[in-house]
C-alpha positions as a Python dict, from the first residue, in 0.01 Angstrom:
ca = {
    (1, 'S'): (0, 0, 0),
    (2, 'L'): (-117, 352, 85),
    (3, 'C'): (114, 431, 374),
    (4, 'P'): (467, 295, 430),
    (5, 'F'): (449, 367, 804),
    (6, 'K'): (119, 182, 842),
    (7, 'A'): (262, -114, 646),
    (8, 'F'): (569, -120, 874),
    (9, 'A'): (358, -92, 1190),
    (10, 'E'): (114, -364, 1089),
    (11, 'H'): (343, -614, 917),
    (12, 'R'): (672, -568, 1099),
    (13, 'L'): (557, -457, 1444),
    (14, 'D'): (232, -658, 1431),
    (15, 'S'): (36, -363, 1567),
    (16, 'R'): (-341, -354, 1526),
    (17, 'C'): (-610, -92, 1573),
    (18, 'V'): (-866, -153, 1841),
    (19, 'A'): (-1177, -282, 1664),
    (20, 'T'): (-1470, -45, 1646),
    (21, 'P'): (-1784, -213, 1773),
    (22, 'E'): (-2052, -248, 1510),
    (23, 'P'): (-2397, -404, 1510),
    (24, 'G'): (-2424, -754, 1372),
    (25, 'L'): (-2138, -951, 1230),
    (26, 'P'): (-1814, -768, 1158),
    (27, 'A'): (-1751, -709, 787),
    (28, 'K'): (-1451, -943, 791),
    (29, 'E'): (-1663, -1229, 932),
    (30, 'R'): (-1934, -1166, 671),
    (31, 'G'): (-1668, -1171, 399),
    (32, 'T'): (-1527, -1499, 529),
    (33, 'I'): (-1874, -1654, 530),
    (34, 'L'): (-1942, -1526, 177),
    (35, 'H'): (-1612, -1666, 49),
    (36, 'G'): (-1687, -2002, 211),
    (37, 'A'): (-2030, -2011, 51),
    (38, 'L'): (-1898, -1924, -295),
    (39, 'K'): (-1624, -2186, -263),
    (40, 'A'): (-1878, -2448, -158),
    (41, 'F'): (-2111, -2350, -442),
    (42, 'W'): (-1844, -2375, -714),
    (43, 'D'): (-1687, -2690, -570),
    (44, 'G'): (-2000, -2873, -684),
    (45, 'V'): (-2075, -2667, -994),
    (46, 'E'): (-1784, -2684, -1234),
    (47, 'G'): (-1889, -2406, -1470),
    (48, 'S'): (-2153, -2224, -1667),
    (49, 'A'): (-2301, -2537, -1829),
    (50, 'R'): (-2379, -2697, -1492),
    (51, 'L'): (-2501, -2365, -1352),
    (52, 'S'): (-2746, -2336, -1645),
    (53, 'E'): (-2869, -2691, -1581),
    (54, 'I'): (-2931, -2609, -1215),
    (55, 'I'): (-3116, -2287, -1297),
    (56, 'E'): (-3324, -2442, -1578),
    (57, 'G'): (-3410, -2740, -1357),
    (58, 'N'): (-3529, -2505, -1081),
    (59, 'G'): (-3258, -2635, -851),
    (60, 'L'): (-3087, -2307, -771),
    (61, 'E'): (-3280, -2241, -450),
    (62, 'A'): (-3210, -2591, -319),
    (63, 'R'): (-2840, -2563, -408),
    (64, 'I'): (-2813, -2225, -237),
    (65, 'A'): (-2999, -2349, 72),
    (66, 'S'): (-2766, -2648, 97),
    (67, 'V'): (-2455, -2431, 62),
    (68, 'V'): (-2576, -2174, 315),
    (69, 'D'): (-2670, -2439, 571),
    (70, 'G'): (-2332, -2606, 523),
    (71, 'V'): (-2139, -2282, 568),
    (72, 'F'): (-2328, -2187, 881),
    (73, 'K'): (-2263, -2529, 1037),
    (74, 'D'): (-1896, -2431, 1049),
    (75, 'V'): (-1961, -2079, 1182),
    (76, 'R'): (-1960, -2046, 1560),
    (77, 'L'): (-2183, -1756, 1653),
    (78, 'G'): (-2253, -1749, 2021),
    (79, 'A'): (-2407, -1478, 2234),
    (80, 'P'): (-2529, -1216, 2160),
    (81, 'F'): (-2644, -1364, 1826),
    (82, 'S'): (-2986, -1524, 1847),
    (83, 'A'): (-3126, -1799, 1629),
    (84, 'R'): (-3339, -1533, 1456),
    (85, 'F'): (-3030, -1324, 1380),
    (86, 'I'): (-2862, -1626, 1223),
    (87, 'E'): (-3171, -1688, 1008),
    (88, 'I'): (-3157, -1326, 890),
    (89, 'E'): (-2789, -1369, 802),
    (90, 'K'): (-2871, -1689, 613),
    (91, 'D'): (-3142, -1504, 419),
    (92, 'R'): (-2898, -1222, 341),
    (93, 'L'): (-2635, -1469, 218),
    (94, 'S'): (-2892, -1662, 13),
    (95, 'S'): (-3000, -1338, -154),
    (96, 'L'): (-2640, -1246, -235),
    (97, 'L'): (-2574, -1590, -384),
    (98, 'R'): (-2896, -1582, -587),
    (99, 'D'): (-2812, -1239, -733),
    (100, 'W'): (-2454, -1349, -801),
    (101, 'M'): (-2557, -1666, -982),
    (102, 'V'): (-2802, -1477, -1202),
    (103, 'K'): (-2511, -1254, -1309),
    (104, 'E'): (-2282, -1554, -1354),
    (105, 'S'): (-2542, -1726, -1573),
    (106, 'K'): (-2531, -1430, -1815),
    (107, 'R'): (-2156, -1459, -1873),
    (108, 'P'): (-2015, -1636, -2178),
    (109, 'S'): (-1937, -2005, -2131),
    (110, 'F'): (-1673, -2083, -1868),
    (111, 'I'): (-1524, -2366, -1666),
    (112, 'V'): (-1415, -2312, -1307),
    (113, 'K'): (-1052, -2423, -1298),
    (114, 'K'): (-954, -2333, -941),
    (115, 'V'): (-1129, -2204, -631),
    (116, 'E'): (-931, -2055, -339),
    (117, 'D'): (-611, -2217, -470),
    (118, 'E'): (-327, -2103, -246),
    (119, 'K'): (33, -2076, -361),
    (120, 'V'): (347, -1889, -264),
    (121, 'V'): (524, -1689, -534),
    (122, 'D'): (849, -1497, -540),
    (123, 'I'): (828, -1144, -678),
    (124, 'C'): (1166, -972, -684),
    (125, 'G'): (1283, -1168, -379),
    (126, 'L'): (965, -1110, -181),
    (127, 'E'): (766, -1425, -100),
    (128, 'I'): (396, -1357, -128),
    (129, 'R'): (114, -1597, -39),
    (130, 'L'): (-160, -1575, -302),
    (131, 'R'): (-506, -1721, -291),
    (132, 'P'): (-718, -1600, -582),
    (133, 'D'): (-1086, -1653, -514),
    (134, 'R'): (-1146, -1818, -849),
    (135, 'V'): (-986, -1883, -1187),
    (136, 'D'): (-1213, -1955, -1482),
    (137, 'I'): (-1125, -2080, -1829),
    (138, 'L'): (-1325, -1934, -2117),
    (139, 'A'): (-1423, -2108, -2442),
    (140, 'D'): (-1122, -1947, -2616),
    (141, 'S'): (-891, -2096, -2346),
    (142, 'K'): (-821, -1758, -2187),
    (143, 'S'): (-812, -1740, -1808),
    (144, 'V'): (-1024, -1505, -1602),
    (145, 'L'): (-919, -1421, -1248),
    (146, 'I'): (-1207, -1342, -1011),
    (147, 'D'): (-1170, -1172, -675),
    (148, 'Y'): (-1494, -1150, -479),
    (149, 'K'): (-1571, -819, -315),
    (150, 'S'): (-1863, -761, -83),
    (151, 'G'): (-1784, -401, 4),
    (152, 'K'): (-1748, -83, -195),
    (153, 'V'): (-1492, -108, -475),
    (154, 'D'): (-1373, 157, -717),
    (155, 'R'): (-1160, 58, -1016),
    (156, 'N'): (-984, 396, -990),
    (157, 'D'): (-827, 279, -664),
    (158, 'W'): (-555, 112, -873),
    (159, 'L'): (-457, 424, -1065),
    (160, 'G'): (-274, 622, -798),
    (161, 'Q'): (94, 610, -710),
    (162, 'R'): (3, 377, -419),
    (163, 'P'): (-285, 155, -536),
    (164, 'R'): (-549, 42, -287),
    (165, 'D'): (-625, -331, -263),
    (166, 'P'): (-347, -430, -504),
    (167, 'Q'): (-401, -806, -488),
    (168, 'M'): (-535, -825, -844),
    (169, 'I'): (-227, -638, -967),
    (170, 'V'): (-6, -887, -781),
    (171, 'Y'): (-205, -1182, -916),
    (172, 'S'): (-152, -1058, -1269),
    (173, 'L'): (226, -1062, -1216),
}
């Protein structure tokens, strides 16, 4: 959305930058793992009432451990990642989930309506594939659209002439 030439080059010409090597898992892979874990968590926990039951029954750690183990069964990390590295990544993900669920438990009552529900919509003749991370229904029947972010986000990114990360704007349409 920031640069018409870059959009043309990437989406029409299918050009890609050469990836910059970085230590550990690439950010995109970490994001995919996080999304998978959150989907798995909410697939079995339908809303705030069940989340409260899990927390009050001291079952949060067991639920998180089960989700993390399940997600990492589907992740293929070969060399150079050691078993110890994978354990560190599991601990990191568990910590993120724990912190997230504490925040979720402080929200007003909600029911998780959809998780990673993909659909194609037409906006002014342009077909766009949408997959909101989560849609919740509040006690007053209003919907809340949630888009997980694991990196740095600034709400002012939407205010310019060419908004950054405009998926929430598109979802609202």
